[in-house]
Amino acid sequence: MIKKRILICTFVALSSGFFGGLMAAQITSMLHNQKCQTQSWGFQQVCNVVVTPGAIWQGSIAGIWTGTILGAFVGGSIVRKSY
């Protein structure tokens, strides 16, 4: 029974971390790409190409950490025994 609870908690934490990483990467990428909006069209495209990889990396790492920690907390709350 305890292995089943650990498996459920681990699955919730990892799936939450994955989802958090995707969402944070998208949000951070959009926020960083707003800096490029003041450029002319050609420079705007180059700016987007340069800014996007760093923004995705930064957002996904932060989202994975936050999502995994919050997912572990929620997963632990779900499988906790009530006395």
PDB file of N, CA, C and O in Angstrom:
ATOM      1  N   MET A   1       0.819  -1.199   0.000  1.00  0.00           N
ATOM      2  CA  MET A   1       0.000   0.000   0.000  1.00  0.00           C
ATOM      3  C   MET A   1       0.866   1.268   0.000  1.00  0.00           C
ATOM      4  O   MET A   1       0.540   2.233  -0.663  1.00  0.00           O
ATOM      5  N   ILE A   2       1.967   1.229   0.738  1.00  0.00           N
ATOM      6  CA  ILE A   2       2.811   2.421   0.834  1.00  0.00           C
ATOM      7  C   ILE A   2       3.497   2.716  -0.500  1.00  0.00           C
ATOM      8  O   ILE A   2       3.691   3.877  -0.863  1.00  0.00           O
ATOM      9  N   LYS A   3       3.814   1.671  -1.272  1.00  0.00           N
ATOM     10  CA  LYS A   3       4.427   1.880  -2.590  1.00  0.00           C
ATOM     11  C   LYS A   3       3.443   2.559  -3.535  1.00  0.00           C
ATOM     12  O   LYS A   3       3.838   3.367  -4.366  1.00  0.00           O
ATOM     13  N   LYS A   4       2.182   2.219  -3.392  1.00  0.00           N
ATOM     14  CA  LYS A   4       1.160   2.829  -4.234  1.00  0.00           C
ATOM     15  C   LYS A   4       1.036   4.320  -3.926  1.00  0.00           C
ATOM     16  O   LYS A   4       0.908   5.139  -4.837  1.00  0.00           O
ATOM     17  N   ARG A   5       1.089   4.690  -2.660  1.00  0.00           N
ATOM     18  CA  ARG A   5       1.012   6.100  -2.279  1.00  0.00           C
ATOM     19  C   ARG A   5       2.225   6.861  -2.767  1.00  0.00           C
ATOM     20  O   ARG A   5       2.098   7.996  -3.240  1.00  0.00           O
ATOM     21  N   ILE A   6       3.400   6.261  -2.671  1.00  0.00           N
ATOM     22  CA  ILE A   6       4.621   6.913  -3.146  1.00  0.00           C
ATOM     23  C   ILE A   6       4.555   7.102  -4.658  1.00  0.00           C
ATOM     24  O   ILE A   6       4.930   8.151  -5.183  1.00  0.00           O
ATOM     25  N   LEU A   7       4.055   6.096  -5.364  1.00  0.00           N
ATOM     26  CA  LEU A   7       3.933   6.181  -6.814  1.00  0.00           C
ATOM     27  C   LEU A   7       2.955   7.285  -7.223  1.00  0.00           C
ATOM     28  O   LEU A   7       3.232   8.056  -8.145  1.00  0.00           O
ATOM     29  N   ILE A   8       1.835   7.389  -6.535  1.00  0.00           N
ATOM     30  CA  ILE A   8       0.853   8.434  -6.835  1.00  0.00           C
ATOM     31  C   ILE A   8       1.439   9.809  -6.568  1.00  0.00           C
ATOM     32  O   ILE A   8       1.326  10.722  -7.400  1.00  0.00           O
ATOM     33  N   CYS A   9       2.092   9.974  -5.430  1.00  0.00           N
ATOM     34  CA  CYS A   9       2.688  11.266  -5.079  1.00  0.00           C
ATOM     35  C   CYS A   9       3.777  11.647  -6.084  1.00  0.00           C
ATOM     36  O   CYS A   9       3.866  12.800  -6.509  1.00  0.00           O
ATOM     37  N   THR A  10       4.601  10.679  -6.484  1.00  0.00           N
ATOM     38  CA  THR A  10       5.656  10.946  -7.454  1.00  0.00           C
ATOM     39  C   THR A  10       5.076  11.331  -8.806  1.00  0.00           C
ATOM     40  O   THR A  10       5.550  12.274  -9.449  1.00  0.00           O
ATOM     41  N   PHE A  11       4.050  10.632  -9.243  1.00  0.00           N
ATOM     42  CA  PHE A  11       3.424  10.936 -10.523  1.00  0.00           C
ATOM     43  C   PHE A  11       2.814  12.335 -10.512  1.00  0.00           C
ATOM     44  O   PHE A  11       2.961  13.086 -11.482  1.00  0.00           O
ATOM     45  N   VAL A  12       2.132  12.697  -9.446  1.00  0.00           N
ATOM     46  CA  VAL A  12       1.523  14.032  -9.350  1.00  0.00           C
ATOM     47  C   VAL A  12       2.613  15.101  -9.368  1.00  0.00           C
ATOM     48  O   VAL A  12       2.489  16.122 -10.060  1.00  0.00           O
ATOM     49  N   ALA A  13       3.700  14.883  -8.634  1.00  0.00           N
ATOM     50  CA  ALA A  13       4.772  15.867  -8.580  1.00  0.00           C
ATOM     51  C   ALA A  13       5.455  16.032  -9.939  1.00  0.00           C
ATOM     52  O   ALA A  13       5.694  17.152 -10.392  1.00  0.00           O
ATOM     53  N   LEU A  14       5.757  14.925 -10.612  1.00  0.00           N
ATOM     54  CA  LEU A  14       6.444  15.014 -11.903  1.00  0.00           C
ATOM     55  C   LEU A  14       5.548  15.597 -12.992  1.00  0.00           C
ATOM     56  O   LEU A  14       6.011  16.404 -13.803  1.00  0.00           O
ATOM     57  N   SER A  15       4.295  15.201 -13.017  1.00  0.00           N
ATOM     58  CA  SER A  15       3.403  15.759 -14.042  1.00  0.00           C
ATOM     59  C   SER A  15       3.145  17.247 -13.788  1.00  0.00           C
ATOM     60  O   SER A  15       3.080  18.035 -14.732  1.00  0.00           O
ATOM     61  N   SER A  16       3.052  17.634 -12.546  1.00  0.00           N
ATOM     62  CA  SER A  16       2.891  19.046 -12.221  1.00  0.00           C
ATOM     63  C   SER A  16       4.139  19.838 -12.598  1.00  0.00           C
ATOM     64  O   SER A  16       4.042  20.957 -13.106  1.00  0.00           O
ATOM     65  N   GLY A  17       5.307  19.270 -12.374  1.00  0.00           N
ATOM     66  CA  GLY A  17       6.543  19.930 -12.770  1.00  0.00           C
ATOM     67  C   GLY A  17       6.662  20.090 -14.269  1.00  0.00           C
ATOM     68  O   GLY A  17       7.071  21.134 -14.772  1.00  0.00           O
ATOM     69  N   PHE A  18       6.271  19.063 -15.014  1.00  0.00           N
ATOM     70  CA  PHE A  18       6.309  19.133 -16.475  1.00  0.00           C
ATOM     71  C   PHE A  18       5.353  20.208 -16.988  1.00  0.00           C
ATOM     72  O   PHE A  18       5.714  21.038 -17.825  1.00  0.00           O
ATOM     73  N   PHE A  19       4.131  20.208 -16.468  1.00  0.00           N
ATOM     74  CA  PHE A  19       3.141  21.199 -16.881  1.00  0.00           C
ATOM     75  C   PHE A  19       3.585  22.609 -16.481  1.00  0.00           C
ATOM     76  O   PHE A  19       3.433  23.553 -17.257  1.00  0.00           O
ATOM     77  N   GLY A  20       4.130  22.749 -15.279  1.00  0.00           N
ATOM     78  CA  GLY A  20       4.633  24.053 -14.838  1.00  0.00           C
ATOM     79  C   GLY A  20       5.775  24.554 -15.701  1.00  0.00           C
ATOM     80  O   GLY A  20       5.869  25.745 -15.992  1.00  0.00           O
ATOM     81  N   GLY A  21       6.645  23.644 -16.128  1.00  0.00           N
ATOM     82  CA  GLY A  21       7.744  24.030 -17.007  1.00  0.00           C
ATOM     83  C   GLY A  21       7.249  24.524 -18.349  1.00  0.00           C
ATOM     84  O   GLY A  21       7.757  25.517 -18.881  1.00  0.00           O
ATOM     85  N   LEU A  22       6.265  23.843 -18.916  1.00  0.00           N
ATOM     86  CA  LEU A  22       5.707  24.281 -20.200  1.00  0.00           C
ATOM     87  C   LEU A  22       5.047  25.648 -20.088  1.00  0.00           C
ATOM     88  O   LEU A  22       5.266  26.530 -20.928  1.00  0.00           O
ATOM     89  N   MET A  23       4.247  25.829 -19.067  1.00  0.00           N
ATOM     90  CA  MET A  23       3.533  27.097 -18.903  1.00  0.00           C
ATOM     91  C   MET A  23       4.492  28.251 -18.632  1.00  0.00           C
ATOM     92  O   MET A  23       4.363  29.325 -19.213  1.00  0.00           O
ATOM     93  N   ALA A  24       5.453  28.034 -17.765  1.00  0.00           N
ATOM     94  CA  ALA A  24       6.392  29.104 -17.434  1.00  0.00           C
ATOM     95  C   ALA A  24       7.283  29.451 -18.626  1.00  0.00           C
ATOM     96  O   ALA A  24       7.618  30.624 -18.831  1.00  0.00           O
ATOM     97  N   ALA A  25       7.657  28.466 -19.434  1.00  0.00           N
ATOM     98  CA  ALA A  25       8.457  28.745 -20.628  1.00  0.00           C
ATOM     99  C   ALA A  25       7.677  29.602 -21.609  1.00  0.00           C
ATOM    100  O   ALA A  25       8.229  30.553 -22.188  1.00  0.00           O
ATOM    101  N   GLN A  26       6.403  29.313 -21.791  1.00  0.00           N
ATOM    102  CA  GLN A  26       5.578  30.109 -22.707  1.00  0.00           C
ATOM    103  C   GLN A  26       5.408  31.534 -22.190  1.00  0.00           C
ATOM    104  O   GLN A  26       5.537  32.491 -22.950  1.00  0.00           O
ATOM    105  N   ILE A  27       5.120  31.675 -20.915  1.00  0.00           N
ATOM    106  CA  ILE A  27       4.900  33.004 -20.350  1.00  0.00           C
ATOM    107  C   ILE A  27       6.183  33.830 -20.406  1.00  0.00           C
ATOM    108  O   ILE A  27       6.164  34.999 -20.808  1.00  0.00           O
ATOM    109  N   THR A  28       7.296  33.248 -20.020  1.00  0.00           N
ATOM    110  CA  THR A  28       8.566  33.970 -20.028  1.00  0.00           C
ATOM    111  C   THR A  28       8.971  34.337 -21.441  1.00  0.00           C
ATOM    112  O   THR A  28       9.484  35.437 -21.688  1.00  0.00           O
ATOM    113  N   SER A  29       8.741  33.452 -22.386  1.00  0.00           N
ATOM    114  CA  SER A  29       9.063  33.740 -23.780  1.00  0.00           C
ATOM    115  C   SER A  29       8.238  34.917 -24.297  1.00  0.00           C
ATOM    116  O   SER A  29       8.767  35.808 -24.967  1.00  0.00           O
ATOM    117  N   MET A  30       6.953  34.943 -23.982  1.00  0.00           N
ATOM    118  CA  MET A  30       6.113  36.063 -24.418  1.00  0.00           C
ATOM    119  C   MET A  30       6.561  37.377 -23.781  1.00  0.00           C
ATOM    120  O   MET A  30       6.606  38.413 -24.446  1.00  0.00           O
ATOM    121  N   LEU A  31       6.904  37.329 -22.504  1.00  0.00           N
ATOM    122  CA  LEU A  31       7.338  38.554 -21.828  1.00  0.00           C
ATOM    123  C   LEU A  31       8.661  39.071 -22.395  1.00  0.00           C
ATOM    124  O   LEU A  31       8.833  40.279 -22.584  1.00  0.00           O
ATOM    125  N   HIS A  32       9.599  38.182 -22.676  1.00  0.00           N
ATOM    126  CA  HIS A  32      10.883  38.606 -23.227  1.00  0.00           C
ATOM    127  C   HIS A  32      10.739  39.091 -24.670  1.00  0.00           C
ATOM    128  O   HIS A  32      11.464  39.992 -25.083  1.00  0.00           O
ATOM    129  N   ASN A  33       9.821  38.506 -25.420  1.00  0.00           N
ATOM    130  CA  ASN A  33       9.614  38.924 -26.807  1.00  0.00           C
ATOM    131  C   ASN A  33       8.941  40.281 -26.912  1.00  0.00           C
ATOM    132  O   ASN A  33       9.015  40.931 -27.944  1.00  0.00           O
ATOM    133  N   GLN A  34       8.300  40.740 -25.845  1.00  0.00           N
ATOM    134  CA  GLN A  34       7.705  42.076 -25.856  1.00  0.00           C
ATOM    135  C   GLN A  34       8.778  43.156 -25.950  1.00  0.00           C
ATOM    136  O   GLN A  34       8.505  44.246 -26.450  1.00  0.00           O
ATOM    137  N   LYS A  35       9.983  42.864 -25.494  1.00  0.00           N
ATOM    138  CA  LYS A  35      11.070  43.826 -25.592  1.00  0.00           C
ATOM    139  C   LYS A  35      11.435  44.106 -27.041  1.00  0.00           C
ATOM    140  O   LYS A  35      11.986  45.142 -27.358  1.00  0.00           O
ATOM    141  N   CYS A  36      11.136  43.170 -27.936  1.00  0.00           N
ATOM    142  CA  CYS A  36      11.495  43.300 -29.345  1.00  0.00           C
ATOM    143  C   CYS A  36      10.455  44.068 -30.148  1.00  0.00           C
ATOM    144  O   CYS A  36      10.681  44.342 -31.333  1.00  0.00           O
ATOM    145  N   GLN A  37       9.331  44.412 -29.563  1.00  0.00           N
ATOM    146  CA  GLN A  37       8.240  45.029 -30.314  1.00  0.00           C
ATOM    147  C   GLN A  37       8.554  46.438 -30.798  1.00  0.00           C
ATOM    148  O   GLN A  37       7.907  46.928 -31.711  1.00  0.00           O
ATOM    149  N   THR A  38       9.528  47.109 -30.203  1.00  0.00           N
ATOM    150  CA  THR A  38       9.839  48.483 -30.596  1.00  0.00           C
ATOM    151  C   THR A  38      10.780  48.543 -31.799  1.00  0.00           C
ATOM    152  O   THR A  38      11.021  49.623 -32.319  1.00  0.00           O
ATOM    153  N   GLN A  39      11.287  47.400 -32.244  1.00  0.00           N
ATOM    154  CA  GLN A  39      12.221  47.352 -33.375  1.00  0.00           C
ATOM    155  C   GLN A  39      11.452  47.327 -34.694  1.00  0.00           C
ATOM    156  O   GLN A  39      10.272  47.028 -34.732  1.00  0.00           O
ATOM    157  N   SER A  40      12.164  47.643 -35.778  1.00  0.00           N
ATOM    158  CA  SER A  40      11.564  47.481 -37.103  1.00  0.00           C
ATOM    159  C   SER A  40      11.443  45.988 -37.405  1.00  0.00           C
ATOM    160  O   SER A  40      11.996  45.146 -36.689  1.00  0.00           O
ATOM    161  N   TRP A  41      10.745  45.630 -38.488  1.00  0.00           N
ATOM    162  CA  TRP A  41      10.387  44.241 -38.738  1.00  0.00           C
ATOM    163  C   TRP A  41      11.602  43.315 -38.788  1.00  0.00           C
ATOM    164  O   TRP A  41      11.615  42.275 -38.156  1.00  0.00           O
ATOM    165  N   GLY A  42      12.636  43.657 -39.537  1.00  0.00           N
ATOM    166  CA  GLY A  42      13.802  42.786 -39.672  1.00  0.00           C
ATOM    167  C   GLY A  42      14.538  42.599 -38.360  1.00  0.00           C
ATOM    168  O   GLY A  42      14.905  41.495 -37.971  1.00  0.00           O
ATOM    169  N   PHE A  43      14.754  43.705 -37.661  1.00  0.00           N
ATOM    170  CA  PHE A  43      15.442  43.619 -36.374  1.00  0.00           C
ATOM    171  C   PHE A  43      14.578  42.937 -35.320  1.00  0.00           C
ATOM    172  O   PHE A  43      15.081  42.296 -34.407  1.00  0.00           O
ATOM    173  N   GLN A  44      13.272  43.070 -35.472  1.00  0.00           N
ATOM    174  CA  GLN A  44      12.364  42.403 -34.544  1.00  0.00           C
ATOM    175  C   GLN A  44      12.488  40.889 -34.663  1.00  0.00           C
ATOM    176  O   GLN A  44      12.498  40.186 -33.649  1.00  0.00           O
ATOM    177  N   GLN A  45      12.596  40.376 -35.878  1.00  0.00           N
ATOM    178  CA  GLN A  45      12.734  38.938 -36.082  1.00  0.00           C
ATOM    179  C   GLN A  45      14.054  38.427 -35.513  1.00  0.00           C
ATOM    180  O   GLN A  45      14.106  37.384 -34.864  1.00  0.00           O
ATOM    181  N   VAL A  46      15.128  39.183 -35.733  1.00  0.00           N
ATOM    182  CA  VAL A  46      16.440  38.794 -35.203  1.00  0.00           C
ATOM    183  C   VAL A  46      16.413  38.835 -33.678  1.00  0.00           C
ATOM    184  O   VAL A  46      16.930  37.933 -33.009  1.00  0.00           O
ATOM    185  N   CYS A  47      15.790  39.860 -33.122  1.00  0.00           N
ATOM    186  CA  CYS A  47      15.688  39.987 -31.660  1.00  0.00           C
ATOM    187  C   CYS A  47      14.915  38.805 -31.075  1.00  0.00           C
ATOM    188  O   CYS A  47      15.313  38.239 -30.051  1.00  0.00           O
ATOM    189  N   ASN A  48      13.821  38.420 -31.714  1.00  0.00           N
ATOM    190  CA  ASN A  48      13.042  37.266 -31.238  1.00  0.00           C
ATOM    191  C   ASN A  48      13.865  35.985 -31.262  1.00  0.00           C
ATOM    192  O   ASN A  48      13.796  35.173 -30.334  1.00  0.00           O
ATOM    193  N   VAL A  49      14.649  35.795 -32.325  1.00  0.00           N
ATOM    194  CA  VAL A  49      15.487  34.595 -32.435  1.00  0.00           C
ATOM    195  C   VAL A  49      16.550  34.569 -31.349  1.00  0.00           C
ATOM    196  O   VAL A  49      16.867  33.515 -30.788  1.00  0.00           O
ATOM    197  N   VAL A  50      17.090  35.724 -31.022  1.00  0.00           N
ATOM    198  CA  VAL A  50      18.157  35.787 -30.018  1.00  0.00           C
ATOM    199  C   VAL A  50      17.597  35.641 -28.607  1.00  0.00           C
ATOM    200  O   VAL A  50      18.190  34.966 -27.753  1.00  0.00           O
ATOM    201  N   VAL A  51      16.452  36.222 -28.336  1.00  0.00           N
ATOM    202  CA  VAL A  51      15.900  36.278 -26.979  1.00  0.00           C
ATOM    203  C   VAL A  51      15.179  34.988 -26.583  1.00  0.00           C
ATOM    204  O   VAL A  51      15.232  34.566 -25.428  1.00  0.00           O
ATOM    205  N   THR A  52      14.527  34.316 -27.519  1.00  0.00           N
ATOM    206  CA  THR A  52      13.648  33.190 -27.211  1.00  0.00           C
ATOM    207  C   THR A  52      14.338  32.015 -26.512  1.00  0.00           C
ATOM    208  O   THR A  52      13.810  31.520 -25.513  1.00  0.00           O
ATOM    209  N   PRO A  53      15.503  31.526 -26.958  1.00  0.00           N
ATOM    210  CA  PRO A  53      16.082  30.359 -26.269  1.00  0.00           C
ATOM    211  C   PRO A  53      16.404  30.611 -24.795  1.00  0.00           C
ATOM    212  O   PRO A  53      16.116  29.760 -23.940  1.00  0.00           O
ATOM    213  N   GLY A  54      16.944  31.760 -24.475  1.00  0.00           N
ATOM    214  CA  GLY A  54      17.241  32.070 -23.077  1.00  0.00           C
ATOM    215  C   GLY A  54      15.990  32.200 -22.239  1.00  0.00           C
ATOM    216  O   GLY A  54      15.944  31.771 -21.080  1.00  0.00           O
ATOM    217  N   ALA A  55      14.954  32.783 -22.829  1.00  0.00           N
ATOM    218  CA  ALA A  55      13.696  32.937 -22.104  1.00  0.00           C
ATOM    219  C   ALA A  55      13.044  31.586 -21.837  1.00  0.00           C
ATOM    220  O   ALA A  55      12.537  31.337 -20.739  1.00  0.00           O
ATOM    221  N   ILE A  56      13.076  30.710 -22.826  1.00  0.00           N
ATOM    222  CA  ILE A  56      12.496  29.377 -22.638  1.00  0.00           C
ATOM    223  C   ILE A  56      13.267  28.604 -21.579  1.00  0.00           C
ATOM    224  O   ILE A  56      12.685  27.947 -20.713  1.00  0.00           O
ATOM    225  N   TRP A  57      14.583  28.681 -21.613  1.00  0.00           N
ATOM    226  CA  TRP A  57      15.409  27.986 -20.621  1.00  0.00           C
ATOM    227  C   TRP A  57      15.116  28.508 -19.223  1.00  0.00           C
ATOM    228  O   TRP A  57      14.894  27.737 -18.288  1.00  0.00           O
ATOM    229  N   GLN A  58      15.112  29.835 -19.074  1.00  0.00           N
ATOM    230  CA  GLN A  58      14.884  30.437 -17.764  1.00  0.00           C
ATOM    231  C   GLN A  58      13.495  30.087 -17.232  1.00  0.00           C
ATOM    232  O   GLN A  58      13.340  29.706 -16.069  1.00  0.00           O
ATOM    233  N   GLY A  59      12.483  30.201 -18.065  1.00  0.00           N
ATOM    234  CA  GLY A  59      11.124  29.919 -17.620  1.00  0.00           C
ATOM    235  C   GLY A  59      10.888  28.459 -17.314  1.00  0.00           C
ATOM    236  O   GLY A  59      10.225  28.125 -16.338  1.00  0.00           O
ATOM    237  N   SER A  60      11.437  27.580 -18.146  1.00  0.00           N
ATOM    238  CA  SER A  60      11.179  26.156 -17.923  1.00  0.00           C
ATOM    239  C   SER A  60      11.845  25.662 -16.650  1.00  0.00           C
ATOM    240  O   SER A  60      11.255  24.872 -15.911  1.00  0.00           O
ATOM    241  N   ILE A  61      13.046  26.126 -16.367  1.00  0.00           N
ATOM    242  CA  ILE A  61      13.722  25.700 -15.132  1.00  0.00           C
ATOM    243  C   ILE A  61      12.941  26.173 -13.907  1.00  0.00           C
ATOM    244  O   ILE A  61      12.691  25.398 -12.973  1.00  0.00           O
ATOM    245  N   ALA A  62      12.537  27.434 -13.907  1.00  0.00           N
ATOM    246  CA  ALA A  62      11.764  27.957 -12.771  1.00  0.00           C
ATOM    247  C   ALA A  62      10.425  27.237 -12.644  1.00  0.00           C
ATOM    248  O   ALA A  62       9.982  26.899 -11.537  1.00  0.00           O
ATOM    249  N   GLY A  63       9.773  26.965 -13.772  1.00  0.00           N
ATOM    250  CA  GLY A  63       8.478  26.286 -13.741  1.00  0.00           C
ATOM    251  C   GLY A  63       8.573  24.848 -13.288  1.00  0.00           C
ATOM    252  O   GLY A  63       7.706  24.353 -12.574  1.00  0.00           O
ATOM    253  N   ILE A  64       9.631  24.162 -13.700  1.00  0.00           N
ATOM    254  CA  ILE A  64       9.814  22.772 -13.279  1.00  0.00           C
ATOM    255  C   ILE A  64       9.999  22.695 -11.773  1.00  0.00           C
ATOM    256  O   ILE A  64       9.387  21.870 -11.094  1.00  0.00           O
ATOM    257  N   TRP A  65      10.857  23.560 -11.227  1.00  0.00           N
ATOM    258  CA  TRP A  65      11.084  23.552  -9.780  1.00  0.00           C
ATOM    259  C   TRP A  65       9.800  23.873  -9.020  1.00  0.00           C
ATOM    260  O   TRP A  65       9.409  23.164  -8.089  1.00  0.00           O
ATOM    261  N   THR A  66       9.145  24.954  -9.410  1.00  0.00           N
ATOM    262  CA  THR A  66       7.937  25.368  -8.700  1.00  0.00           C
ATOM    263  C   THR A  66       6.827  24.334  -8.835  1.00  0.00           C
ATOM    264  O   THR A  66       6.169  23.981  -7.855  1.00  0.00           O
ATOM    265  N   GLY A  67       6.619  23.838 -10.052  1.00  0.00           N
ATOM    266  CA  GLY A  67       5.571  22.848 -10.269  1.00  0.00           C
ATOM    267  C   GLY A  67       5.816  21.556  -9.524  1.00  0.00           C
ATOM    268  O   GLY A  67       4.885  20.953  -8.985  1.00  0.00           O
ATOM    269  N   THR A  68       7.068  21.108  -9.483  1.00  0.00           N
ATOM    270  CA  THR A  68       7.375  19.857  -8.785  1.00  0.00           C
ATOM    271  C   THR A  68       7.161  19.992  -7.285  1.00  0.00           C
ATOM    272  O   THR A  68       6.586  19.106  -6.644  1.00  0.00           O
ATOM    273  N   ILE A  69       7.592  21.099  -6.722  1.00  0.00           N
ATOM    274  CA  ILE A  69       7.425  21.300  -5.272  1.00  0.00           C
ATOM    275  C   ILE A  69       5.946  21.407  -4.910  1.00  0.00           C
ATOM    276  O   ILE A  69       5.467  20.760  -3.967  1.00  0.00           O
ATOM    277  N   LEU A  70       5.203  22.201  -5.684  1.00  0.00           N
ATOM    278  CA  LEU A  70       3.772  22.325  -5.399  1.00  0.00           C
ATOM    279  C   LEU A  70       3.032  21.016  -5.673  1.00  0.00           C
ATOM    280  O   LEU A  70       2.110  20.650  -4.938  1.00  0.00           O
ATOM    281  N   GLY A  71       3.440  20.296  -6.716  1.00  0.00           N
ATOM    282  CA  GLY A  71       2.824  19.012  -7.016  1.00  0.00           C
ATOM    283  C   GLY A  71       3.092  17.978  -5.938  1.00  0.00           C
ATOM    284  O   GLY A  71       2.218  17.172  -5.609  1.00  0.00           O
ATOM    285  N   ALA A  72       4.294  17.985  -5.377  1.00  0.00           N
ATOM    286  CA  ALA A  72       4.601  17.062  -4.289  1.00  0.00           C
ATOM    287  C   ALA A  72       3.769  17.383  -3.051  1.00  0.00           C
ATOM    288  O   ALA A  72       3.286  16.473  -2.360  1.00  0.00           O
ATOM    289  N   PHE A  73       3.579  18.659  -2.795  1.00  0.00           N
ATOM    290  CA  PHE A  73       2.751  19.058  -1.663  1.00  0.00           C
ATOM    291  C   PHE A  73       1.305  18.608  -1.855  1.00  0.00           C
ATOM    292  O   PHE A  73       0.689  18.024  -0.963  1.00  0.00           O
ATOM    293  N   VAL A  74       0.766  18.845  -3.048  1.00  0.00           N
ATOM    294  CA  VAL A  74      -0.612  18.437  -3.333  1.00  0.00           C
ATOM    295  C   VAL A  74      -0.728  16.912  -3.334  1.00  0.00           C
ATOM    296  O   VAL A  74      -1.674  16.353  -2.772  1.00  0.00           O
ATOM    297  N   GLY A  75       0.236  16.226  -3.951  1.00  0.00           N
ATOM    298  CA  GLY A  75       0.207  14.767  -3.973  1.00  0.00           C
ATOM    299  C   GLY A  75       0.291  14.177  -2.578  1.00  0.00           C
ATOM    300  O   GLY A  75      -0.397  13.203  -2.260  1.00  0.00           O
ATOM    301  N   GLY A  76       1.134  14.764  -1.742  1.00  0.00           N
ATOM    302  CA  GLY A  76       1.223  14.294  -0.359  1.00  0.00           C
ATOM    303  C   GLY A  76      -0.052  14.544   0.416  1.00  0.00           C
ATOM    304  O   GLY A  76      -0.446  13.735   1.263  1.00  0.00           O
ATOM    305  N   SER A  77      -0.706  15.660   0.125  1.00  0.00           N
ATOM    306  CA  SER A  77      -1.979  15.954   0.793  1.00  0.00           C
ATOM    307  C   SER A  77      -3.071  14.989   0.349  1.00  0.00           C
ATOM    308  O   SER A  77      -3.956  14.629   1.132  1.00  0.00           O
ATOM    309  N   ILE A  78      -3.006  14.549  -0.899  1.00  0.00           N
ATOM    310  CA  ILE A  78      -4.025  13.625  -1.410  1.00  0.00           C
ATOM    311  C   ILE A  78      -3.887  12.241  -0.789  1.00  0.00           C
ATOM    312  O   ILE A  78      -4.879  11.629  -0.400  1.00  0.00           O
ATOM    313  N   VAL A  79      -2.662  11.733  -0.684  1.00  0.00           N
ATOM    314  CA  VAL A  79      -2.469  10.349  -0.235  1.00  0.00           C
ATOM    315  C   VAL A  79      -2.239  10.238   1.272  1.00  0.00           C
ATOM    316  O   VAL A  79      -2.015   9.155   1.785  1.00  0.00           O
ATOM    317  N   ARG A  80      -2.332  11.344   1.980  1.00  0.00           N
ATOM    318  CA  ARG A  80      -2.100  11.330   3.427  1.00  0.00           C
ATOM    319  C   ARG A  80      -3.185  10.518   4.121  1.00  0.00           C
ATOM    320  O   ARG A  80      -4.364  10.623   3.803  1.00  0.00           O
ATOM    321  N   LYS A  81      -2.753   9.728   5.092  1.00  0.00           N
ATOM    322  CA  LYS A  81      -3.714   8.962   5.877  1.00  0.00           C
ATOM    323  C   LYS A  81      -4.411   9.886   6.859  1.00  0.00           C
ATOM    324  O   LYS A  81      -3.800  10.746   7.473  1.00  0.00           O
ATOM    325  N   SER A  82      -5.695   9.700   7.012  1.00  0.00           N
ATOM    326  CA  SER A  82      -6.431  10.447   8.032  1.00  0.00           C
ATOM    327  C   SER A  82      -6.638   9.540   9.235  1.00  0.00           C
ATOM    328  O   SER A  82      -6.976   8.364   9.102  1.00  0.00           O
ATOM    329  N   TYR A  83      -6.421  10.075  10.393  1.00  0.00           N
ATOM    330  CA  TYR A  83      -6.520   9.279  11.616  1.00  0.00           C
ATOM    331  C   TYR A  83      -7.849   9.489  12.289  1.00  0.00           C
ATOM    332  O   TYR A  83      -8.417  10.472  12.385  1.00  0.00           O
TER     333      TYR A  83
END
